[in-house]
Amino acid sequence: MKPVSIDPIGSHPVGLTPPPRTGGRNAWCYCPALSAILLLLCCGIGRGGAVQNVSETSAAIEAALTRAGQNRREIELALRLTPSAHREGMEFLIVNMPDRDLKSLTARFLTENVSVAYQGLDHAPWKSRIPRQLFLNDILPYACLNEKRDDSRKFLQAKAAPLVADCESPAEAAQRLNQRLFPLLNAHYSTERKRPDQSPLETVESGKATCSGLSILLVDACRSVGIPARVVGTPMWTNMRGNHTWVEIWDGDWHFAGAAEPESAGLDRGWFSGDAAKAKAEIPLHAIYASSFKATGLSFPLVWAPGIRWVNAVNVTNRYLPEHSGADSGKGRLLIKVMDRNGKRISAAVTVTANGSVASAFSGVSKGESADLNDILSVPVLRMCPAPKYTIHVEYRGRTVNQEVKAGATPEDLVVITVR
C-alpha cells in the first residue's frame, strides 16, 4: 500500500498560543477568541482560498485547559514556553492527552519531550518522508499506553542515536535498535518483572520486562530518533493461550517486529505471525489493535487494567490475516514445550520425525524461560484426518526423552514433555 500524501511537518500552523503579556508575574492569560483572530491576521487565507479553521483548535485547547483543573497553569506555561516551530506539536498533545495527564504533567516535562521529539526527527535522514500527521501521532507522544510518564525520551535518544547513526531508513534503524538496544541496556524478557505496563526507565532499572514493557521500550526508543512506531497487541489469541504485545514501525507502510526478538531476515516476521493470522477482526477478544495518541473512538484493550478506556486504538487485524501474512491455511502446527523437573521451561534439542521417516525430520530448539510464554517451538504439519503419527526426540544435558504423538487433525496441537 502506497503512503498517503500528507502535508509535511511544519507546513502550516494549526492554532496559536499567544505570547506573554508584559506588566506582571501572572499577567499572561490564554484567550481562545483572541488566538483565532491573531492567527487569521497572521496567516490570512489558507490553500485554495479557504480560511484556515482555527476556531475548533482554539476551542479544543480551551476545553483541555478547563479539564486540567488545578494544573491549568502548568499546561498554559507549556504553551507559553514552546517555540513557534514546535507549537503545532504541543497543541496536538494538549488537545489529545488523557485527563489524568492534563491534571499532572509539568510544563518542563512537556516542553522537553516536544523539543527532543523534533530534534530526533531533524537528525533523521528520512525526515522528508515522514507525513506530518504520522509525526504528530506516532513520534511526538511521550507515552504509548498507561505506563508511568517518566523522563525516558532524552535518555533513550542518547542510547539509540549512536546505534542508528549510519542507517538510511526507518526500517533499517528499527531493526538495528531491536538487535542492539536491549543487550546494551541489559533488558530482557522475564515473568519476574514488577508490572506488565512498565515504563522504559522502570524496565531499564530492573532489567526485566514481559512483552508489553519491552514493546513500550522499543517504541519509545524508535520515536526518540524519528521513527514512527506504535504498540500493537491482542487481548487473547484464538487458541486461548493468552495475550501478546509487539511493535509496528512505519517505513512507507506499517511493519511489525517482536520487541527484543529481532529476526535476521528482517521485519514482518516473528514466532507469533501464525497466531496473528488467525485473529478475528469482528471479535474484540481476538482482534489485533495498534495504539493511537489521538482519539479514534476505540480503546486499546489493556488486559492488566481492563477498566481503563482512555488509551486509544485502531483495529489492524486485517493486515495480519492469511491474504496479507502469507500463512498457509492447509497446514497445522505441532507446538512442543519442554520442561525440567521443577516445571521450568528449558532450551533442549528437539527432533520430530513423521511416521519414522528420517528424511522428513524437523530439528529445532525448545524455548527457555527467557522467551515469551506464548513463544513455543512450532513444527509445521499437514492437516490430515486421521492425524498421522510423529515421534518427538528430546536431548538435554545427556538425558533423552522419546514421545509418540498424533498431530494434524486440528489446526494446532500442543505437547508438553518433561525431562527428569
Tab-separated table of C-alpha atoms in Angstrom, residues 90-352:
chain	number	residue	atom	x	y	z
A	90	MET	CA	2.438	20.968	21.762
A	91	GLU	CA	-1.143	21.819	20.856
A	92	PHE	CA	-1.667	18.329	19.441
A	93	LEU	CA	-0.518	16.751	22.694
A	94	ILE	CA	-2.639	19.009	24.887
A	95	VAL	CA	-5.795	18.521	22.840
A	96	ASN	CA	-5.406	14.728	22.735
A	97	MET	CA	-3.820	13.787	26.075
A	98	PRO	CA	-5.950	11.966	28.665
A	99	ASP	CA	-7.340	13.953	31.563
A	100	ARG	CA	-5.006	12.309	34.071
A	101	ASP	CA	-2.047	13.782	32.177
A	102	LEU	CA	-3.661	17.203	31.858
A	103	LYS	CA	-4.018	17.218	35.636
A	104	SER	CA	-0.481	16.046	36.454
A	105	LEU	CA	2.175	16.704	33.804
A	106	THR	CA	4.503	19.662	34.240
A	107	ALA	CA	5.488	22.288	31.706
A	108	ARG	CA	9.094	21.120	31.959
A	109	PHE	CA	8.150	17.523	31.138
A	110	LEU	CA	6.038	18.512	28.132
A	111	THR	CA	8.418	21.075	26.632
A	112	GLU	CA	11.409	18.748	26.965
A	113	ASN	CA	9.574	15.867	25.300
A	114	VAL	CA	8.394	18.039	22.438
A	115	SER	CA	11.855	19.538	21.930
A	116	VAL	CA	13.617	16.156	21.901
A	117	ALA	CA	10.988	14.683	19.555
A	118	TYR	CA	11.518	17.407	16.968
A	119	GLN	CA	15.273	17.130	17.429
A	120	GLY	CA	15.172	13.378	16.821
A	121	LEU	CA	13.318	13.797	13.541
A	122	ASP	CA	15.509	16.708	12.439
A	123	HIS	CA	18.571	14.444	12.571
A	124	ALA	CA	16.929	11.532	10.729
A	125	PRO	CA	17.932	11.031	7.066
A	126	TRP	CA	14.307	10.058	6.315
A	127	LYS	CA	12.833	13.266	7.757
A	128	SER	CA	11.309	14.422	4.466
A	129	ARG	CA	9.484	11.102	4.053
A	130	ILE	CA	7.503	11.315	7.302
A	131	PRO	CA	3.951	12.667	6.837
A	132	ARG	CA	3.014	15.438	9.240
A	133	GLN	CA	0.122	13.587	10.876
A	134	LEU	CA	2.280	10.493	11.337
A	135	PHE	CA	4.861	12.562	13.206
A	136	LEU	CA	2.221	14.033	15.478
A	137	ASN	CA	0.563	10.731	16.380
A	138	ASP	CA	3.415	8.199	16.240
A	139	ILE	CA	6.648	10.057	17.036
A	140	LEU	CA	5.740	13.054	19.177
A	141	PRO	CA	3.722	11.374	22.004
A	142	TYR	CA	5.504	10.913	25.327
A	143	ALA	CA	3.763	7.603	26.122
A	144	CYS	CA	2.256	4.544	24.436
A	145	LEU	CA	-0.311	3.072	26.813
A	146	ASN	CA	-0.991	3.627	30.522
A	147	GLU	CA	2.617	3.308	31.685
A	148	LYS	CA	4.204	5.741	34.135
A	149	ARG	CA	5.166	9.017	32.478
A	150	ASP	CA	8.911	9.349	33.005
A	151	ASP	CA	11.856	11.263	31.574
A	152	SER	CA	12.937	8.492	29.240
A	153	ARG	CA	12.970	10.212	25.831
A	154	LYS	CA	16.244	12.107	26.257
A	155	PHE	CA	17.864	9.050	27.876
A	156	LEU	CA	16.739	6.751	25.069
A	157	GLN	CA	17.807	9.212	22.376
A	158	ALA	CA	21.317	9.302	23.854
A	159	LYS	CA	21.464	5.492	23.742
A	160	ALA	CA	19.707	4.965	20.413
A	161	ALA	CA	21.157	7.716	18.208
A	162	PRO	CA	24.715	6.267	18.053
A	163	LEU	CA	23.308	2.826	17.201
A	164	VAL	CA	21.457	4.084	14.115
A	165	ALA	CA	23.877	6.821	13.004
A	166	ASP	CA	24.596	5.115	9.675
A	167	CYS	CA	21.064	3.856	8.953
A	168	GLU	CA	19.281	5.262	5.911
A	169	SER	CA	15.676	4.165	6.513
A	170	PRO	CA	13.237	3.772	9.419
A	171	ALA	CA	13.085	0.002	8.817
A	172	GLU	CA	16.863	-0.392	8.941
A	173	ALA	CA	17.107	1.756	12.054
A	174	ALA	CA	14.284	-0.063	13.860
A	175	GLN	CA	15.865	-3.428	13.104
A	176	ARG	CA	19.211	-2.139	14.417
A	177	LEU	CA	17.624	-0.946	17.655
A	178	ASN	CA	15.833	-4.251	18.139
A	179	GLN	CA	19.123	-6.089	17.726
A	180	ARG	CA	21.412	-3.903	19.849
A	181	LEU	CA	19.448	-1.760	22.283
A	182	PHE	CA	18.246	-4.495	24.642
A	183	PRO	CA	21.714	-6.025	25.162
A	184	LEU	CA	23.094	-2.505	25.653
A	185	LEU	CA	20.520	-1.763	28.360
A	186	ASN	CA	20.730	-5.301	29.800
A	187	ALA	CA	16.951	-5.621	29.495
A	188	HIS	CA	15.362	-8.964	28.727
A	189	TYR	CA	12.125	-10.921	28.930
A	190	SER	CA	11.195	-12.231	32.350
A	191	THR	CA	7.953	-13.145	34.073
A	192	GLU	CA	9.559	-11.808	37.273
A	193	ARG	CA	9.033	-8.195	36.160
A	194	LYS	CA	7.259	-5.864	38.591
A	195	ARG	CA	4.335	-4.952	36.318
A	196	PRO	CA	3.291	-5.663	32.725
A	197	ASP	CA	2.927	-1.953	31.900
A	198	GLN	CA	6.382	-0.790	32.922
A	199	SER	CA	7.781	2.478	31.642
A	200	PRO	CA	11.134	2.434	29.812
A	201	LEU	CA	13.088	3.596	32.849
A	202	GLU	CA	11.393	1.040	35.085
A	203	THR	CA	12.415	-1.706	32.671
A	204	VAL	CA	15.977	-0.404	32.453
A	205	GLU	CA	16.200	-0.202	36.246
A	206	SER	CA	15.175	-3.820	36.813
A	207	GLY	CA	16.435	-5.281	33.521
A	208	LYS	CA	13.251	-7.362	33.376
A	209	ALA	CA	10.009	-6.971	31.428
A	210	THR	CA	7.439	-9.015	29.603
A	211	CYS	CA	6.275	-8.338	26.059
A	212	SER	CA	4.341	-5.164	26.927
A	213	GLY	CA	7.186	-3.470	28.789
A	214	LEU	CA	9.718	-4.461	26.115
A	215	SER	CA	7.410	-3.168	23.374
A	216	ILE	CA	6.937	0.176	25.133
A	217	LEU	CA	10.713	0.481	25.456
A	218	LEU	CA	11.353	-0.257	21.773
A	219	VAL	CA	8.591	2.068	20.568
A	220	ASP	CA	9.888	4.945	22.682
A	221	ALA	CA	13.458	4.324	21.515
A	222	CYS	CA	12.307	4.373	17.883
A	223	ARG	CA	10.372	7.588	18.413
A	224	SER	CA	13.382	9.232	20.059
A	225	VAL	CA	15.299	9.016	16.770
A	226	GLY	CA	12.448	9.951	14.441
A	227	ILE	CA	10.971	6.531	13.610
A	228	PRO	CA	7.151	6.368	13.640
A	229	ALA	CA	6.291	3.495	15.963
A	230	ARG	CA	3.359	2.148	17.962
A	231	VAL	CA	2.474	-0.676	20.336
A	232	VAL	CA	0.337	-3.472	18.909
A	233	GLY	CA	-1.368	-6.340	20.665
A	234	THR	CA	-4.236	-8.764	21.070
A	235	PRO	CA	-6.127	-9.428	24.301
A	236	MET	CA	-6.329	-13.148	23.547
A	237	TRP	CA	-5.126	-15.468	20.789
A	238	THR	CA	-7.869	-17.523	19.186
A	239	ASN	CA	-6.339	-20.663	20.718
A	240	MET	CA	-6.946	-19.056	24.164
A	241	ARG	CA	-3.268	-19.352	25.185
A	242	GLY	CA	-3.110	-15.735	26.328
A	243	ASN	CA	-2.430	-12.207	25.135
A	244	HIS	CA	0.601	-10.725	23.414
A	245	THR	CA	2.098	-7.326	22.634
A	246	TRP	CA	4.565	-6.342	19.905
A	247	VAL	CA	5.671	-3.341	17.825
A	248	GLU	CA	4.892	-1.764	14.476
A	249	ILE	CA	7.151	0.754	12.749
A	250	TRP	CA	6.390	2.816	9.657
A	251	ASP	CA	8.529	2.867	6.532
A	252	GLY	CA	6.180	3.670	3.666
A	253	ASP	CA	3.705	1.326	5.361
A	254	TRP	CA	3.416	-0.343	8.756
A	255	HIS	CA	5.701	-3.321	9.506
A	256	PHE	CA	5.866	-5.487	12.631
A	257	ALA	CA	8.515	-6.974	14.894
A	258	GLY	CA	8.678	-8.675	18.269
A	259	ALA	CA	10.392	-6.457	20.843
A	260	ALA	CA	13.769	-7.904	21.847
A	261	GLU	CA	13.064	-10.658	19.303
A	262	PRO	CA	14.847	-9.476	16.139
A	263	GLU	CA	14.589	-11.731	13.117
A	264	SER	CA	17.731	-11.971	10.972
A	265	ALA	CA	15.564	-11.959	7.833
A	266	GLY	CA	14.105	-8.547	8.754
A	267	LEU	CA	10.731	-7.130	9.693
A	268	ASP	CA	7.288	-8.705	9.258
A	269	ARG	CA	8.468	-11.980	10.761
A	270	GLY	CA	8.040	-13.496	14.193
A	271	TRP	CA	7.024	-16.572	16.111
A	272	PHE	CA	3.556	-15.056	16.606
A	273	SER	CA	2.750	-14.437	12.926
A	274	GLY	CA	0.914	-17.775	12.695
A	275	ASP	CA	-1.231	-16.892	15.714
A	276	ALA	CA	-1.859	-13.396	14.359
A	277	ALA	CA	-3.046	-14.851	11.043
A	278	LYS	CA	-5.928	-16.479	12.932
A	279	ALA	CA	-7.129	-13.269	14.602
A	280	LYS	CA	-10.763	-12.201	14.277
A	281	ALA	CA	-11.341	-8.535	13.460
A	282	GLU	CA	-15.028	-8.706	14.333
A	283	ILE	CA	-14.472	-10.345	17.755
A	284	PRO	CA	-12.935	-7.812	20.186
A	285	LEU	CA	-11.318	-10.517	22.337
A	286	HIS	CA	-9.443	-11.951	19.338
A	287	ALA	CA	-8.758	-8.792	17.310
A	288	ILE	CA	-5.402	-7.009	16.911
A	289	TYR	CA	-5.087	-3.367	17.955
A	290	ALA	CA	-2.495	-0.639	17.375
A	291	SER	CA	-2.108	2.200	19.856
A	292	SER	CA	-3.006	5.769	18.903
A	293	PHE	CA	-2.497	9.002	20.833
A	294	LYS	CA	-5.325	10.861	19.142
A	295	ALA	CA	-8.899	9.801	19.776
A	296	THR	CA	-10.244	7.084	17.481
A	297	GLY	CA	-13.478	6.048	19.177
A	298	LEU	CA	-11.886	2.691	20.043
A	299	SER	CA	-9.981	1.717	23.203
A	300	PHE	CA	-6.782	-0.330	23.362
A	301	PRO	CA	-7.548	-3.487	25.403
A	302	LEU	CA	-5.290	-3.414	28.454
A	303	VAL	CA	-5.647	-6.914	29.870
A	304	TRP	CA	-3.817	-5.853	33.056
A	305	ALA	CA	-6.167	-2.849	33.532
A	306	PRO	CA	-9.493	-3.611	31.825
A	307	GLY	CA	-11.170	-0.627	33.470
A	308	ILE	CA	-9.004	1.883	31.588
A	309	ARG	CA	-10.727	3.094	28.440
A	310	TRP	CA	-8.717	6.245	27.642
A	311	VAL	CA	-5.894	4.574	25.664
A	312	ASN	CA	-6.911	4.930	22.011
A	313	ALA	CA	-6.532	2.251	19.363
A	314	VAL	CA	-7.007	1.255	15.731
A	315	ASN	CA	-8.190	-2.226	14.736
A	316	VAL	CA	-5.451	-3.519	12.406
A	317	THR	CA	-6.436	-7.202	12.358
A	318	ASN	CA	-6.916	-7.460	8.605
A	319	ARG	CA	-3.249	-6.677	7.970
A	320	TYR	CA	-2.273	-9.926	9.701
A	321	LEU	CA	-4.745	-12.281	8.041
A	322	PRO	CA	-3.577	-15.006	5.573
A	323	GLU	CA	-4.075	-12.939	2.421
A	324	HIS	CA	-1.615	-10.416	3.857
A	325	SER	CA	0.626	-12.601	6.047
A	326	GLY	CA	1.263	-15.434	3.606
A	327	ALA	CA	0.081	-18.069	6.083
A	328	ASP	CA	-0.853	-21.435	4.602
A	329	SER	CA	-4.303	-22.435	5.847
A	330	GLY	CA	-3.691	-26.023	4.653
A	331	LYS	CA	-1.050	-26.602	7.323
A	332	GLY	CA	-1.320	-27.194	11.034
A	333	ARG	CA	1.189	-26.759	13.855
A	334	LEU	CA	2.681	-29.109	16.395
A	335	LEU	CA	3.761	-27.000	19.379
A	336	ILE	CA	6.395	-28.510	21.638
A	337	LYS	CA	7.171	-27.246	25.125
A	338	VAL	CA	9.979	-28.900	27.125
A	339	MET	CA	10.085	-28.569	30.917
A	340	ASP	CA	12.517	-29.638	33.644
A	341	ARG	CA	11.506	-31.482	36.786
A	342	ASN	CA	10.775	-28.154	38.515
A	343	GLY	CA	8.290	-27.059	35.886
A	344	LYS	CA	10.632	-24.505	34.276
A	345	ARG	CA	10.884	-24.177	30.508
A	346	ILE	CA	14.234	-25.323	29.113
A	347	SER	CA	16.087	-24.991	25.817
A	348	ALA	CA	16.563	-28.540	24.566
A	349	ALA	CA	17.401	-30.061	21.188
A	350	VAL	CA	14.227	-31.407	19.584
A	351	THR	CA	13.850	-33.658	16.543
A	352	VAL	CA	10.479	-34.604	15.078
